[in-house]
Short mmCIF file of C-alpha atoms in Angstrom, two decimals:
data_model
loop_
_atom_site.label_atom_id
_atom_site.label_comp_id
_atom_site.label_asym_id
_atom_site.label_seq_id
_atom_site.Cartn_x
_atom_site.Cartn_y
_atom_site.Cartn_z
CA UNK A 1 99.35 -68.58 -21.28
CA UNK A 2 98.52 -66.22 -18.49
CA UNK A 3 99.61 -65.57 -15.02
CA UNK A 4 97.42 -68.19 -13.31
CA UNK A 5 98.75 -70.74 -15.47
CA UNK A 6 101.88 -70.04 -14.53
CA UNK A 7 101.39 -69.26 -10.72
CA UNK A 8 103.32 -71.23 -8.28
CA UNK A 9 102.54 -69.81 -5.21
CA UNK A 10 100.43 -67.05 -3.92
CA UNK A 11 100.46 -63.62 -5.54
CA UNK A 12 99.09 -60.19 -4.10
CA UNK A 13 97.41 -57.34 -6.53
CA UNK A 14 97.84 -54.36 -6.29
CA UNK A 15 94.74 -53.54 -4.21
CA UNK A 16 96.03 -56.24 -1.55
CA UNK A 17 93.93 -59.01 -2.86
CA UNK A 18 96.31 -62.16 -2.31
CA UNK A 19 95.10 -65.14 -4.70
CA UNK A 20 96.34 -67.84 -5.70
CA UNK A 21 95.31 -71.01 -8.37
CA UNK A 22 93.53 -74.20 -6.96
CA UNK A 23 93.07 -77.77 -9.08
CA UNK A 24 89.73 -78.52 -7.21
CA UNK A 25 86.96 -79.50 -9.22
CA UNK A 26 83.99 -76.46 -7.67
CA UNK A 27 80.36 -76.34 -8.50
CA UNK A 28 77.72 -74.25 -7.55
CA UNK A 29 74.38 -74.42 -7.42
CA UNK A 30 71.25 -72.23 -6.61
CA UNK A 31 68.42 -74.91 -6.07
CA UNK A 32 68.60 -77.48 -8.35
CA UNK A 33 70.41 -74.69 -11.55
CA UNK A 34 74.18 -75.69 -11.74
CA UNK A 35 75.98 -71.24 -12.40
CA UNK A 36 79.61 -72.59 -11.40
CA UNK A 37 81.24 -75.87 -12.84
CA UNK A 38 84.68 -74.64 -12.66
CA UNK A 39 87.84 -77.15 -13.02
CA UNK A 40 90.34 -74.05 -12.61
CA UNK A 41 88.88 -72.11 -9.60
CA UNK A 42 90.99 -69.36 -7.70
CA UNK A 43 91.19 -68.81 -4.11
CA UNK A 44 90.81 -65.05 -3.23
CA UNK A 45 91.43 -63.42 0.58
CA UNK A 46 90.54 -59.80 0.84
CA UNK A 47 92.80 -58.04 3.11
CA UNK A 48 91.45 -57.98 7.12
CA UNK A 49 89.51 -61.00 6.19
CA UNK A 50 90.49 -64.67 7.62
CA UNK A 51 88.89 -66.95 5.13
CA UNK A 52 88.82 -67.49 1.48
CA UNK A 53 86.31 -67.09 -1.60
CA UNK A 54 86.69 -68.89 -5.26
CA UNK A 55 86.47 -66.81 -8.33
CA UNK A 56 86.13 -68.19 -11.63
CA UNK A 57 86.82 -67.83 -15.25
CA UNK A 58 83.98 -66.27 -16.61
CA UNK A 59 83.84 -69.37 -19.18
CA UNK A 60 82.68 -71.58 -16.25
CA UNK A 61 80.14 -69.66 -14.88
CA UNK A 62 76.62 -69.42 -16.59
CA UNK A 63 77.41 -65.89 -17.63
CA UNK A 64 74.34 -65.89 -19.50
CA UNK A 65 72.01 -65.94 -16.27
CA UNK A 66 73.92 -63.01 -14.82
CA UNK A 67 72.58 -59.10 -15.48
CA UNK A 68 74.02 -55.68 -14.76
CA UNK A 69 72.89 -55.34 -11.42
CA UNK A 70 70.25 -52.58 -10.73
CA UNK A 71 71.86 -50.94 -6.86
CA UNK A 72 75.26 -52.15 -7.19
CA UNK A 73 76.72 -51.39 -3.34
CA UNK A 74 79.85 -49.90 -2.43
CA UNK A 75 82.73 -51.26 -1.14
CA UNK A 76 81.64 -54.77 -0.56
CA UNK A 77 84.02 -56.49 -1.92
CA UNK A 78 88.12 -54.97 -1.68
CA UNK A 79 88.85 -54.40 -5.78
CA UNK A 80 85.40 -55.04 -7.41
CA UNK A 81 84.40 -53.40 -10.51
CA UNK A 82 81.02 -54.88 -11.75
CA UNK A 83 78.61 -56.04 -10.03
CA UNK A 84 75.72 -58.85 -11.27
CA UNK A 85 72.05 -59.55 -10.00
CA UNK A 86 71.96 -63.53 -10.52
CA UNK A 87 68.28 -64.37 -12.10
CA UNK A 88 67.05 -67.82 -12.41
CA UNK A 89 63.54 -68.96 -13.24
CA UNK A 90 62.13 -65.74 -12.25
CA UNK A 91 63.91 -65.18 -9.35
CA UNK A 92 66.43 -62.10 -9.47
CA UNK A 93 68.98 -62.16 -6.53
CA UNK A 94 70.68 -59.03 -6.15
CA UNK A 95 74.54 -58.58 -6.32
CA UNK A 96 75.51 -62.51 -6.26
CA UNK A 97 78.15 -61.97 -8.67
CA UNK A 98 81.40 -59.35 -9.27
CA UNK A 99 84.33 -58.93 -11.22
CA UNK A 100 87.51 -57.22 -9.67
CA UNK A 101 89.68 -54.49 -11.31
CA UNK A 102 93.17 -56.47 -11.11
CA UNK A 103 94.68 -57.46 -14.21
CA UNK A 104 95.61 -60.76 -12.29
CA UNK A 105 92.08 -61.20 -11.79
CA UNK A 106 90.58 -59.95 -15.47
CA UNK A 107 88.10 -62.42 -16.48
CA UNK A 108 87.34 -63.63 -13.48
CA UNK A 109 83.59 -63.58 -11.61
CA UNK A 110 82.98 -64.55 -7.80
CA UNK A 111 79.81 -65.34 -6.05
CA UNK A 112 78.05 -64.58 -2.84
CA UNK A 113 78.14 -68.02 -0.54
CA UNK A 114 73.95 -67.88 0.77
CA UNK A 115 75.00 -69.92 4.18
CA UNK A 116 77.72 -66.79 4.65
CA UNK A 117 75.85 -63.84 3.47
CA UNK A 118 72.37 -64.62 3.42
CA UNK A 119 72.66 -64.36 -0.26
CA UNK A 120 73.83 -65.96 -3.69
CA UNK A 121 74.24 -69.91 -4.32
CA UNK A 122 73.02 -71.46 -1.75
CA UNK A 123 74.86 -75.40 -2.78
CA UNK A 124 78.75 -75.56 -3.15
CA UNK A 125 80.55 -78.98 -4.28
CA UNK A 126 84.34 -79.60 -4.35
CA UNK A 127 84.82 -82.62 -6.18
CA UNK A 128 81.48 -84.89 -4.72
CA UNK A 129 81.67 -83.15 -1.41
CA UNK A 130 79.49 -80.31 -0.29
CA UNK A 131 80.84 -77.48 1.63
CA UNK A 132 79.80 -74.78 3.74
CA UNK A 133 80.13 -71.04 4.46
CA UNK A 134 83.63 -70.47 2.61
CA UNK A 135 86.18 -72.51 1.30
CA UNK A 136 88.42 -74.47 3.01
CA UNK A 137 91.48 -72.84 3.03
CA UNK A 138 94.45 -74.99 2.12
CA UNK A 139 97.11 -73.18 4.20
CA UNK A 140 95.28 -73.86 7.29
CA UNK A 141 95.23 -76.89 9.45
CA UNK A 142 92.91 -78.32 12.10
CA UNK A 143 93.39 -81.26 14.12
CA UNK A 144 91.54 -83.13 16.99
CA UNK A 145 93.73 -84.49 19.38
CA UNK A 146 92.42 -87.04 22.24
CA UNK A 147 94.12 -86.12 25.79
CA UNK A 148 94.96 -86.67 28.94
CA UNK A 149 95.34 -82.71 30.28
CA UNK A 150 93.81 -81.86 33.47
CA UNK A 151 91.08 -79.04 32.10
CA UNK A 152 89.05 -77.08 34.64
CA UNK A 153 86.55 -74.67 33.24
CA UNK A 154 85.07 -71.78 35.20
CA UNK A 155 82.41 -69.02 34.70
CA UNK A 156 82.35 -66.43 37.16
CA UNK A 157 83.98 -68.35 39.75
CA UNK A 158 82.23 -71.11 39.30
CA UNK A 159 83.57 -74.64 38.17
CA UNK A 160 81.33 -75.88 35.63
CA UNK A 161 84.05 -78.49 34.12
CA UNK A 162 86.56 -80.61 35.15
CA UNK A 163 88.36 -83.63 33.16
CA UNK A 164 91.39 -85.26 32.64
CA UNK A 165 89.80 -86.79 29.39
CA UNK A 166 89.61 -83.56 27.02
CA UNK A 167 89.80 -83.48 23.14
CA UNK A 168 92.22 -80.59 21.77
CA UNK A 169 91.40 -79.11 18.73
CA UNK A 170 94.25 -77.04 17.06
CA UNK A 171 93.20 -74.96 14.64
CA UNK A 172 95.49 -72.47 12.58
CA UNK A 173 94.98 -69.01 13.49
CA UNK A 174 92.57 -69.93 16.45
CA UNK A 175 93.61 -70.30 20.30
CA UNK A 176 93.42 -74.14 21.11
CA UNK A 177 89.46 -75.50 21.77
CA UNK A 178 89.28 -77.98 24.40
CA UNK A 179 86.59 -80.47 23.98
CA UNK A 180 84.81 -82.04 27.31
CA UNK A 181 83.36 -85.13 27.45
CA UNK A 182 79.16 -84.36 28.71
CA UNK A 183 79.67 -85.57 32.13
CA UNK A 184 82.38 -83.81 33.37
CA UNK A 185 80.41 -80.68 32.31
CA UNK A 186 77.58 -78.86 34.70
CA UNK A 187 75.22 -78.61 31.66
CA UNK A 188 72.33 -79.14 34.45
CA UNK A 189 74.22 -74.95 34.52
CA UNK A 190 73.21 -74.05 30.93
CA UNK A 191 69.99 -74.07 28.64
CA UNK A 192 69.94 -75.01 25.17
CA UNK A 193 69.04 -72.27 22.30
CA UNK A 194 68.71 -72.11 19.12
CA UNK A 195 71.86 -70.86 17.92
CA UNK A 196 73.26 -72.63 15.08
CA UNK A 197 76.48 -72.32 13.00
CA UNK A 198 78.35 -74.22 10.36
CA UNK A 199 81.97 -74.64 9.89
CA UNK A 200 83.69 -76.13 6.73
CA UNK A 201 85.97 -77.53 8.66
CA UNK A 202 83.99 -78.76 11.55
CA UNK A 203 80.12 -78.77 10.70
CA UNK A 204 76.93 -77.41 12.42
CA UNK A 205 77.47 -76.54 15.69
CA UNK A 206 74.74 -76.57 18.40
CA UNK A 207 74.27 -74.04 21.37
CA UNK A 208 73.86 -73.93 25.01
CA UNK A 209 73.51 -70.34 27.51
CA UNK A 210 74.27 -70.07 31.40
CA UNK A 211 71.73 -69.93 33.12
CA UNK A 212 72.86 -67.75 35.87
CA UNK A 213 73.48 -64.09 36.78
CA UNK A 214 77.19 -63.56 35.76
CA UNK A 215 77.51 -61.04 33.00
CA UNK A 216 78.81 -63.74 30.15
CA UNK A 217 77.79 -63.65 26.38
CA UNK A 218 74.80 -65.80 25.55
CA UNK A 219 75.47 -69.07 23.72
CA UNK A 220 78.72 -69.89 25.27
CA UNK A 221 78.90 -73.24 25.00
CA UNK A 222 78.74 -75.70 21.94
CA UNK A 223 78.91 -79.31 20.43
CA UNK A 224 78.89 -80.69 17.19
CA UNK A 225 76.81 -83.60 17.49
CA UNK A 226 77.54 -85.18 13.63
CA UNK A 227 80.86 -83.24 12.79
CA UNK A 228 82.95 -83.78 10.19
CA UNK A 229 85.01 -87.11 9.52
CA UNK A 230 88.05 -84.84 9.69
CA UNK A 231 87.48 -84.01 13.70
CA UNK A 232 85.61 -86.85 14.61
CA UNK A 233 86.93 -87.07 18.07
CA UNK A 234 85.05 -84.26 18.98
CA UNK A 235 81.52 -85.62 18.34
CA UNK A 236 79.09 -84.55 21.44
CA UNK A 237 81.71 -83.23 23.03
CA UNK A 238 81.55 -79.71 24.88
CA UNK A 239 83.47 -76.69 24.52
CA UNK A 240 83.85 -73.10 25.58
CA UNK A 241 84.92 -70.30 24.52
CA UNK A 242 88.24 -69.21 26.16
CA UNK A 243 87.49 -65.95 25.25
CA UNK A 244 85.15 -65.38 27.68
CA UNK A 245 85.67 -68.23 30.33
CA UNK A 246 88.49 -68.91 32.60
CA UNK A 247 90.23 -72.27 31.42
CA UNK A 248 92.96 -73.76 33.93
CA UNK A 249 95.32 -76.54 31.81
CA UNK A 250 97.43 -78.53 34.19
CA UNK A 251 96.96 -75.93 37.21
CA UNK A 252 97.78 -73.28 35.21
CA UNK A 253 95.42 -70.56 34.38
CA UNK A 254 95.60 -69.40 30.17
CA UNK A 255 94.63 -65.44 29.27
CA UNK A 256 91.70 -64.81 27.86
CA UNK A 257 92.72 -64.63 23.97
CA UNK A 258 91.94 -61.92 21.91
CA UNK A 259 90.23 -63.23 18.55
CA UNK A 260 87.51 -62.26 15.91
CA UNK A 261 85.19 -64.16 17.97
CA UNK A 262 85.69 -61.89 20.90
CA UNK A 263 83.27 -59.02 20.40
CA UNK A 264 80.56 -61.71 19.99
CA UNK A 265 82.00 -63.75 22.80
CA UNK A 266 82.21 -60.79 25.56
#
């Protein structure tokens, strides 16, 4: 028996990889090939990062379409040893695969999400559901809240919301999101782009820009128009990000938070 069958909680290497076991059923695909079908997946976080990735025991992974890769990069990945070009049908994708050096981890291969990277399996299953981007990470919570707060939203001085019907949407590590129902919002203020991201938590997010002079980020302001059954309170809704805006709750103004969204956001 080894330590993941005995793991209880999570564990850190000694390289600062924290991991821990997970019972979800996790496939993945690249087109219509099936690499992963994995009923003992592990959740990995590298240190500084905020979201998870799955390794795998290399006897659930289609070790036999994996090859030594050719440029193996440094430092990608915190504790990685080996590195694996992925080819299928022809196709050879560079470094979609590694091992790590950990003992804990010996045995183990993880894979380059395509939707995160740009690279790797580009189809990821747990159970019969498709996800996105990462895995969802079980420690961490989000929840869409209908309210009756008094939200006013400006951008440099000017109002460009105002509601007392907003949707709050808690999410662990994240300042509160307040989502505004269309018309309370000046979108007449902002022009759609065609800035797109996905969430595994939320879905794929549309984008809209101001349309003024104010020195803002672009693509401040988004909606997910079919989100997730999880949040669907939030469908069409509109929200901003605090980082960048000035949000007044109930007549009192909130700070400006300071997140991993900020650089992109100021």
């Amino acid at each position: 028996m080894t330590a993941l069958d005995t793991a209880e909680s999570s564990r850190r290497t000694p390289r600062g990889l924290l991991w821990e076991p997970s019972e979800r059923w996790v496939r993945g695909r690249r087109g219509e090939v099936t690499v992963v079908d994995s009923r003992h997946p592990v959740l990995v976080w590298e240190p500084g990062l905020p979201v998870p990735m799955y390794a795998f025991p290399r006897e659930e992974v289609r070790a036999d379409l994996l090859r030594p890769a050719e440029n193996p990069p440094t430092g990608a990945h915190t504790g990685s040893t080996v590195f694996y070009d992925l080819e299928i049908d022809g196709e050879l994708l560079p470094n979609a695969a590694w091992t790590f050096a950990d003992d804990d981890l010996a045995g183990h291969i993880a894979f380059e999400w395509f939707r995160r990277t740009g690279k790797g399996l580009d189809h990821w299953y747990e159970e019969e559901e498709e996800i996105f981007i990462h895995p969802r990470d079980p420690h961490k919570r989000v929840d869409a809240i209908p309210s009756s707060r008094h939200v006013r939203v400006e951008v440099d001085g000017t109002v460009v919301a105002n509601t007392r019907r907003p949707v709050l949407l808690f999410e662990t590590g994240l300042p509160t999101r307040y989502y505004l129902p269309r018309e309370d919002v000046r979108l007449d203020l902002f022009t759609p782009t065609d800035h797109r991201t996905g969430c595994p938590y939320k879905g794929t997010a549309e984008y809209w820009s101001w349309r003024g002079d104010a020195d803002v980020p672009s693509d401040l302001l988004w909606s997910y128009p079919d989100p997730l059954p999880a949040v669907a309170a939030v469908k069409g809704l509109l929200a901003f990000y605090n980082e960048a805006v000035d949000i007044t709750v109930d007549g009192e103004r909130l700070d400006r938070p300071v997140t991993h969204f900020t650089r992109s956001s100021t």
